[in-house]
Amino acid sequence: MLQGKKIILGITGSIAAYKAASIIRGLVKKGAEVQVVITPAGKEFITPITLSALSNHPVISEFFSNRDGSWHSHVDLGLWADAMLVAPATAASIGKMAHGIADNMLITTYLSCKAPVFVAPAMDLDMFAHPTTQQNIECLRGFGNYIIEPGEGELASHLIGKGRMEEPDRIIEVLEEFFSGQQDLQKKKILITAGPTYEKIDPVRFIGNYSSGKMGFALAEECARRGAEVTLITGPVSLSATHPNIQRINVESAEEMYQAATSHYPGTDAGILCAAVADYRPEQVSPEKIKREKEGEIQLRLVPNQDIAASLGAIKKEGQRLVGFALETIGELKNAKRKLEKKNLDYIVLNSLQDSGAGFQVDTNKVTIIDRSEVITEYPLKGKNEVAKDIINKLATLLS
Ligand code: PMT
């Protein structure tokens, strides 16, 4: 997949820079041409001689060559590349990329680059978790850059946490996956629901749940990456969808999600219902903030919301597909099978809050897929991106 691909490898000043040598070796072995651009701080961690020997190209760091004063054109470089990979990417460089602070060759090249850009952050856990870094990363995602999430483990500071640059083999795999262009969902239209719903009690309070939208957004990215046009109907979450093939519709309540889903589903090939929809809403929404005027109880009367999955199951056409989720805490398989039938789904993805690392908010999930022929496939705990692949592999087979 990487044969003949031209890749700019941007290296910044992190201890993980030593891993850049393995990245170059891996890319070159697979037939890619690698041009290294390194920041001045990067050179403190790995020498240009090593990098140029491995890549077979002089390493670029300055705007002008020290030898003959010739100009290194970041514009030409940006146009030359099929992809740019920044690995390791420090908090400082991520910040500069997010805000266009073009004070070195790497950032100017990034700003001139027309090709897709992959960013592999590497830093200490607190720096990674800091809202500034997180906001900058979200900003890069919002620009359409691909973030290769760091892993958890022992860091240079000997602290243990998230911030360790992804391993070179996996980084190369990400590029291969991108170029492999597994386009088995091309021309397919897919509707996905994600996140929680908020059911208003009064102007300041609501009934909601812990869904972060991570699972639904991972499904949307996976479908879009494989060529589908995705309509992502999401409740209130703080995530950004990065792929240009994702059309996002923001909703708040179950009723709004129902309206959006029922109007879009008929024009699609498949729906995947990952949202954690409130089953009930307050019968009446108080127009003013409810005051605590006297001691004692107040009563909130709840009425049922529409079951979006069951409604789509009822209007599903021949050849159209519908995938649901079941979030359970007890009687998992029995409940999931009941929902599969009742909502007329093609298969259901069961996740249980009994499994640690599964369900709400976390970056991982552990799922079991149950289909109409009662074939039950259990998967181990994986990152939500990987779980999304498993779920979409099954959908792609059904749609093919
Ligand atoms: O968002 P994250 O933090 O990443 O968490 C992911 C998740 C736990 C929310 C996700 O993996 C998940 O399990 N989503 C479904 C949660 C849920 O509401 O499950 P349920 O068993 O209550 O509902 C069964 C199915 O019916 C679901 O497909 C649900 O979207 C759908 N439903 C439920 C109620 C309703 N009124 N309308 C619906 O469409």
Coordinates of C-alpha atoms and ligand atoms in Angstrom, one line a residue:
M1 CA 0.0 0.0 0.0
L2 CA 2.9 2.3 0.7
Q3 CA 4.9 1.4 -2.5
G4 CA 5.9 4.7 -4.2
K5 CA 4.1 6.9 -1.6
K6 CA 5.9 10.1 -0.8
I7 CA 5.9 10.8 2.9
I8 CA 7.1 13.8 4.8
L9 CA 8.1 12.7 8.3
G10 CA 8.1 15.7 10.7
I11 CA 10.1 15.1 13.9
T12 CA 9.8 17.4 16.9
G13 CA 11.7 17.6 20.2
S14 CA 10.6 14.6 22.2
I15 CA 12.5 11.7 23.7
A16 CA 10.2 9.6 21.4
A17 CA 12.2 11.0 18.5
Y18 CA 14.4 7.9 18.6
K19 CA 11.4 5.9 17.4
A20 CA 11.4 8.0 14.2
A21 CA 14.4 5.8 13.0
S22 CA 12.1 2.7 13.2
I23 CA 9.3 4.6 11.4
I24 CA 11.6 5.5 8.6
R25 CA 13.0 2.0 8.3
G26 CA 9.5 0.5 8.3
L27 CA 8.2 3.0 5.6
V28 CA 11.3 2.6 3.4
K29 CA 11.0 -1.2 3.6
K30 CA 7.4 -1.0 2.4
G31 CA 8.6 1.1 -0.6
A32 CA 7.8 4.6 0.5
E33 CA 10.0 7.6 -0.1
V34 CA 10.6 9.5 3.1
Q35 CA 11.7 13.1 3.4
V36 CA 12.5 14.1 7.0
V37 CA 11.8 17.6 8.3
I38 CA 13.0 18.1 11.8
T39 CA 12.7 21.0 14.2
P40 CA 15.8 22.5 15.9
A41 CA 14.7 20.8 19.2
G42 CA 14.2 17.5 17.4
K43 CA 17.9 17.5 16.5
E44 CA 18.7 17.4 20.2
F45 CA 17.1 14.0 20.4
I46 CA 18.2 12.2 17.2
T47 CA 21.0 13.2 14.7
P48 CA 20.2 14.2 11.1
I49 CA 23.0 11.8 10.0
T50 CA 21.0 8.8 11.3
L51 CA 17.9 10.1 9.7
S52 CA 19.4 10.9 6.3
A53 CA 21.2 7.5 6.2
L54 CA 17.9 5.7 6.9
S55 CA 15.8 7.8 4.5
N56 CA 18.4 8.2 1.8
H57 CA 17.6 11.9 1.6
P58 CA 19.3 14.9 3.2
V59 CA 17.3 16.0 6.3
I60 CA 15.7 19.4 6.2
S61 CA 15.6 21.6 9.2
E62 CA 16.4 25.2 8.3
F63 CA 14.7 27.5 5.7
F64 CA 18.1 27.8 3.9
S65 CA 20.9 25.3 3.3
N66 CA 23.9 26.1 5.5
R67 CA 26.2 24.8 2.7
D68 CA 25.2 27.0 -0.3
G69 CA 22.4 29.3 1.0
S70 CA 19.8 27.7 -1.3
W71 CA 16.2 28.0 -0.2
H72 CA 14.3 24.9 1.0
S73 CA 10.9 25.4 -0.4
H74 CA 8.2 24.3 2.1
V75 CA 5.7 25.0 -0.6
D76 CA 7.3 22.5 -3.1
L77 CA 7.6 20.0 -0.2
G78 CA 4.0 20.4 0.7
L79 CA 2.9 19.7 -2.9
W80 CA 5.3 16.8 -3.3
A81 CA 3.9 14.7 -0.4
D82 CA 1.2 12.1 -0.5
A83 CA 1.0 12.3 3.3
M84 CA 2.7 14.1 6.1
L85 CA 3.3 12.4 9.4
V86 CA 4.4 14.3 12.5
A87 CA 5.8 11.8 14.9
P88 CA 6.6 12.5 17.6
A89 CA 4.5 15.6 17.9
T90 CA 5.2 17.6 21.1
A91 CA 2.6 19.8 22.9
A92 CA 4.5 22.9 21.6
S93 CA 4.4 21.8 17.9
I94 CA 0.8 20.7 18.2
G95 CA 0.0 24.2 19.6
K96 CA 1.9 25.9 16.7
M97 CA 0.2 23.7 14.1
A98 CA -3.2 24.6 15.6
H99 CA -2.5 28.3 15.7
G100 CA -0.4 28.7 12.6
I101 CA 2.8 29.8 14.4
A102 CA 5.1 29.2 11.4
D103 CA 8.4 29.8 13.0
N104 CA 10.2 26.7 11.8
M105 CA 10.5 24.6 8.6
L106 CA 8.2 21.9 9.9
I107 CA 5.3 24.2 10.7
T108 CA 5.6 26.1 7.4
T109 CA 5.6 22.7 5.6
Y110 CA 2.6 21.7 7.5
L111 CA 0.8 24.9 6.5
S112 CA 1.7 24.3 2.9
C113 CA 0.8 20.6 2.8
K114 CA -2.2 19.7 0.6
A115 CA -1.9 16.0 1.5
P116 CA -3.5 14.4 4.6
V117 CA -1.7 15.0 7.8
F118 CA -1.2 12.4 10.6
V119 CA -0.2 13.5 14.0
A120 CA 1.2 11.2 16.7
P121 CA 1.4 13.1 20.0
A122 CA 4.1 12.3 22.5
M123 CA 4.4 14.0 25.9
D124 CA 4.0 13.6 29.6
L125 CA 0.6 12.5 30.9
D126 CA -0.3 15.9 32.6
M127 CA 0.7 17.8 29.5
F128 CA -1.4 15.6 27.3
A129 CA -4.4 15.8 29.7
H130 CA -4.1 19.6 30.0
P131 CA -7.2 21.4 28.5
T132 CA -4.9 23.5 26.3
T133 CA -3.3 20.5 24.6
Q134 CA -6.7 18.8 24.3
Q135 CA -8.2 21.8 22.7
N136 CA -5.3 22.1 20.3
I137 CA -5.7 18.4 19.4
E138 CA -9.4 18.9 18.8
C139 CA -8.6 21.9 16.7
L140 CA -6.3 19.8 14.5
R141 CA -8.9 17.1 14.2
G142 CA -11.4 19.9 13.2
F143 CA -9.0 20.9 10.4
G144 CA -9.3 17.3 9.1
N145 CA -5.9 16.0 10.4
Y146 CA -5.8 12.5 11.7
I147 CA -4.7 12.1 15.3
I148 CA -2.9 8.8 16.1
E149 CA -3.8 8.6 19.8
P150 CA -0.9 8.0 22.2
G151 CA -1.0 4.9 24.3
E152 CA -0.8 4.4 28.0
G153 CA 2.4 3.2 29.7
E154 CA 5.6 4.3 31.4
L155 CA 6.7 7.7 30.2
A156 CA 10.1 9.4 30.1
S157 CA 9.3 10.9 33.5
H158 CA 8.8 7.4 34.8
L159 CA 5.2 8.3 35.5
I160 CA 2.6 6.0 34.1
G161 CA -0.3 7.3 32.0
K162 CA -1.5 8.4 28.6
G163 CA 1.0 10.3 26.4
R164 CA 3.4 7.7 25.1
M165 CA 3.7 7.9 21.3
E166 CA 2.0 5.0 19.5
E167 CA 4.5 2.3 18.5
P168 CA 6.1 2.7 15.0
D169 CA 4.6 -0.5 13.7
R170 CA 1.1 0.7 14.5
I171 CA 1.8 4.2 13.0
I172 CA 2.9 2.5 9.8
E173 CA -0.3 0.4 9.9
V174 CA -2.4 3.5 10.2
L175 CA -0.8 4.9 7.0
E176 CA -1.2 1.6 5.2
E177 CA -4.9 1.4 6.2
F178 CA -5.4 4.9 4.9
F179 CA -3.7 4.2 1.6
S180 CA -5.3 0.7 1.3
G181 CA -8.4 2.7 0.7
Q182 CA -10.6 -0.1 2.0
Q183 CA -13.5 1.5 0.2
D184 CA -16.1 -1.3 0.7
L185 CA -18.8 1.3 1.7
Q186 CA -18.4 3.5 -1.3
K187 CA -21.7 5.0 -2.5
K188 CA -23.4 3.8 0.7
K189 CA -25.4 6.2 2.8
I190 CA -25.4 5.4 6.5
L191 CA -27.2 7.1 9.4
I192 CA -25.7 6.9 12.8
T193 CA -27.1 8.1 16.1
A194 CA -24.7 9.0 18.9
G195 CA -24.4 10.5 22.4
P196 CA -27.0 11.1 25.0
T197 CA -30.3 12.9 24.9
Y198 CA -31.3 15.6 27.3
E199 CA -35.0 15.7 28.5
K200 CA -35.8 19.1 29.9
I201 CA -37.3 19.5 33.4
D202 CA -37.1 23.3 33.5
P203 CA -34.8 25.9 31.9
V204 CA -31.8 24.8 34.0
R205 CA -32.3 21.0 34.5
F206 CA -32.6 17.9 32.4
I207 CA -32.7 14.1 32.6
G208 CA -29.6 12.8 30.8
N209 CA -27.1 10.0 30.9
Y210 CA -23.3 9.5 30.8
S211 CA -22.9 8.8 27.0
S212 CA -19.9 10.8 25.6
G213 CA -20.6 10.0 21.9
K214 CA -17.2 8.3 21.5
M215 CA -18.6 5.0 20.3
G216 CA -20.9 6.6 17.8
F217 CA -18.3 9.0 16.5
A218 CA -15.8 6.1 16.0
L219 CA -18.5 4.3 14.0
A220 CA -19.1 7.5 11.9
E221 CA -15.3 7.9 11.2
E222 CA -14.9 4.3 10.3
C223 CA -17.9 4.3 7.8
A224 CA -16.7 7.6 6.3
R225 CA -13.1 6.3 6.0
R226 CA -14.4 3.3 4.0
G227 CA -16.2 5.6 1.5
A228 CA -19.7 6.0 3.0
E229 CA -21.7 9.2 3.2
V230 CA -22.6 9.5 6.8
T231 CA -25.4 11.4 8.5
L232 CA -24.4 11.6 12.2
I233 CA -27.3 12.6 14.5
T234 CA -25.8 13.4 17.8
G235 CA -27.0 14.5 21.2
P236 CA -25.0 17.0 23.2
V237 CA -21.3 15.9 23.2
S238 CA -18.0 17.7 23.1
L239 CA -16.5 15.8 20.2
S240 CA -15.7 16.9 16.6
A241 CA -16.3 14.7 13.6
T242 CA -13.2 15.0 11.4
H243 CA -14.0 13.2 8.1
P244 CA -15.4 15.4 5.3
N245 CA -18.0 12.7 4.4
I246 CA -19.7 13.1 7.8
Q247 CA -22.7 15.4 7.9
R248 CA -23.5 16.2 11.5
I249 CA -26.9 17.0 12.9
N250 CA -27.0 18.3 16.4
V251 CA -30.1 17.5 18.5
E252 CA -30.9 17.7 22.2
S253 CA -34.0 15.6 23.1
A254 CA -35.2 12.2 22.1
E255 CA -38.0 13.8 20.2
E256 CA -35.6 15.9 18.1
M257 CA -33.4 12.8 17.5
Y258 CA -36.6 10.8 16.5
Q259 CA -37.6 13.6 14.0
A260 CA -34.1 13.7 12.4
A261 CA -33.7 9.9 12.3
T262 CA -37.1 9.2 10.8
S263 CA -36.7 11.8 8.1
H264 CA -33.2 10.7 7.1
Y265 CA -33.4 6.9 7.4
P266 CA -35.6 6.2 4.3
G267 CA -32.9 7.6 2.0
T268 CA -30.1 5.5 3.5
D269 CA -28.7 2.0 3.0
A270 CA -28.3 1.4 6.8
G271 CA -28.8 2.9 10.2
I272 CA -26.6 2.3 13.3
L273 CA -28.3 3.3 16.5
C274 CA -25.6 3.9 19.1
A275 CA -27.2 6.8 21.0
A276 CA -28.2 6.4 24.6
V277 CA -31.8 7.7 24.2
A278 CA -33.8 8.6 27.2
D279 CA -36.8 6.2 27.4
Y280 CA -38.9 8.8 29.4
R281 CA -39.2 12.6 29.5
P282 CA -41.0 14.8 32.0
E283 CA -44.7 15.1 31.1
Q284 CA -44.4 18.9 31.6
V285 CA -41.5 21.2 31.2
S286 CA -41.7 24.0 33.7
P287 CA -41.2 27.4 31.9
E288 CA -39.5 28.8 35.0
K289 CA -36.8 27.3 37.2
I290 CA -38.4 25.1 39.8
K291 CA -37.9 26.7 43.2
R292 CA -37.3 25.0 46.5
E293 CA -40.1 26.7 48.3
K294 CA -41.1 24.3 51.0
E295 CA -39.6 21.2 52.6
G296 CA -40.7 17.8 51.3
E297 CA -41.0 15.9 48.1
I298 CA -41.9 17.1 44.6
Q299 CA -43.1 14.6 42.0
L300 CA -41.9 14.5 38.4
R301 CA -44.3 12.6 36.1
L302 CA -42.6 10.9 33.2
V303 CA -44.1 9.8 29.9
P304 CA -42.5 7.5 27.4
N305 CA -40.4 8.8 24.4
Q306 CA -40.6 7.3 21.0
D307 CA -38.5 4.2 20.5
I308 CA -36.4 5.4 17.5
A309 CA -34.9 2.0 16.8
A310 CA -38.4 0.3 16.8
S311 CA -39.8 3.0 14.6
L312 CA -37.0 2.6 12.0
G313 CA -37.3 -1.2 12.3
A314 CA -41.0 -0.8 11.3
I315 CA -40.3 1.3 8.2
K316 CA -37.2 -0.7 7.1
K317 CA -37.3 -1.6 3.4
E318 CA -36.1 -4.7 1.7
G319 CA -32.3 -4.7 1.6
Q320 CA -32.0 -1.8 4.0
R321 CA -30.1 -2.6 7.2
L322 CA -30.6 -1.6 10.8
V323 CA -28.1 -2.1 13.6
G324 CA -28.8 -1.5 17.3
F325 CA -26.9 -1.4 20.5
A326 CA -27.9 -2.9 23.9
L327 CA -26.4 -1.5 27.0
E328 CA -27.1 -3.9 29.8
T329 CA -26.3 -4.4 33.5
I330 CA -28.0 -7.7 34.0
G331 CA -29.4 -10.6 31.9
E332 CA -27.3 -9.3 29.1
L333 CA -27.8 -11.9 26.3
K334 CA -31.5 -12.4 27.0
N335 CA -32.3 -8.7 27.0
A336 CA -30.2 -8.1 23.8
K337 CA -31.9 -10.9 21.9
R338 CA -35.3 -9.4 23.0
K339 CA -34.3 -6.0 21.6
L340 CA -33.0 -7.5 18.4
E341 CA -36.4 -9.0 17.7
K342 CA -38.6 -6.2 19.1
K343 CA -36.8 -3.5 17.1
N344 CA -36.5 -5.6 13.9
L345 CA -32.7 -5.1 13.8
D346 CA -30.3 -7.1 11.6
Y347 CA -27.8 -7.4 14.4
I348 CA -27.3 -6.0 17.8
V349 CA -24.1 -4.9 19.6
L350 CA -24.2 -5.8 23.3
N351 CA -22.1 -4.0 25.8
S352 CA -22.4 -4.6 29.5
L353 CA -21.5 -2.3 32.4
Q354 CA -20.4 -5.4 34.3
D355 CA -17.3 -5.4 32.1
S356 CA -14.6 -3.0 33.2
G357 CA -13.4 -0.8 30.3
A358 CA -16.8 -1.1 28.5
G359 CA -19.6 1.3 27.9
F360 CA -19.9 5.0 28.7
Q361 CA -17.1 7.6 28.4
V362 CA -14.0 5.3 28.3
D363 CA -11.9 5.0 25.1
T364 CA -12.4 1.2 25.1
N365 CA -15.3 -1.2 24.7
K366 CA -16.0 -4.9 25.0
V367 CA -18.9 -6.0 22.7
T368 CA -20.8 -9.1 21.7
I369 CA -22.5 -9.1 18.3
I370 CA -25.7 -11.2 18.0
D371 CA -27.4 -11.6 14.6
R372 CA -30.7 -12.8 13.3
S373 CA -29.5 -16.4 13.0
E374 CA -28.5 -16.1 16.7
V375 CA -24.8 -16.4 15.8
I376 CA -23.1 -14.8 18.8
T377 CA -19.6 -13.4 18.3
E378 CA -17.7 -12.2 21.4
Y379 CA -14.8 -9.7 21.0
P380 CA -12.1 -8.8 23.6
L381 CA -11.7 -5.4 25.1
K382 CA -10.4 -3.0 22.4
G383 CA -10.2 0.7 21.6
K384 CA -13.5 2.1 20.4
N385 CA -11.9 2.7 16.9
E386 CA -11.1 -1.0 16.7
V387 CA -14.5 -2.0 18.0
A388 CA -16.0 0.2 15.3
K389 CA -14.0 -1.8 12.7
D390 CA -15.5 -5.1 13.9
I391 CA -19.0 -3.7 13.8
I392 CA -18.6 -2.1 10.4
N393 CA -17.0 -5.3 8.9
K394 CA -20.2 -7.1 9.6
L395 CA -22.3 -4.3 8.1
A396 CA -20.1 -4.1 5.0
T397 CA -20.7 -7.9 4.4
L398 CA -24.4 -7.5 4.7
L399 CA -24.5 -4.5 2.3
S400 CA -22.2 -6.1 -0.3
Ligands
PMT1 O1 -21.1 7.3 24.0 P1 -20.1 6.5 24.8 O2 -19.7 7.2 26.1 O3 -19.0 6.1 23.9 O4 -20.8 5.2 25.2 C1 -21.2 4.2 24.3 C2 -22.6 3.6 24.6 C3 -22.5 2.9 25.9 C4 -23.7 4.7 24.8 C5 -23.0 2.7 23.4 O5 -22.0 1.7 23.3 C6 -24.3 2.0 23.7 O6 -24.5 1.0 24.3 N1 -25.4 2.7 23.1 C7 -26.8 2.3 23.3 C8 -27.3 2.7 24.7 C9 -28.7 2.4 25.0 O7 -29.5 3.3 25.1 O8 -29.0 1.1 25.0 P2 -30.5 0.5 25.2 O9 -30.3 -0.9 25.5 O10 -31.2 1.4 26.2 O11 -31.3 0.7 23.8 C10 -31.3 -0.3 22.8 C11 -31.3 0.3 21.4 O12 -32.4 1.1 21.2 C12 -30.1 1.2 21.2 O13 -29.7 1.0 19.8 C13 -30.7 2.6 21.3 O14 -30.0 3.6 20.5 C14 -32.1 2.4 20.8 N2 -33.1 3.3 21.5 C15 -33.4 3.2 22.8 C16 -34.4 4.0 23.3 C17 -35.2 4.8 22.5 N3 -36.2 5.6 23.0 N4 -34.9 4.9 21.2 C18 -33.9 4.1 20.6 O15 -33.6 4.2 19.4

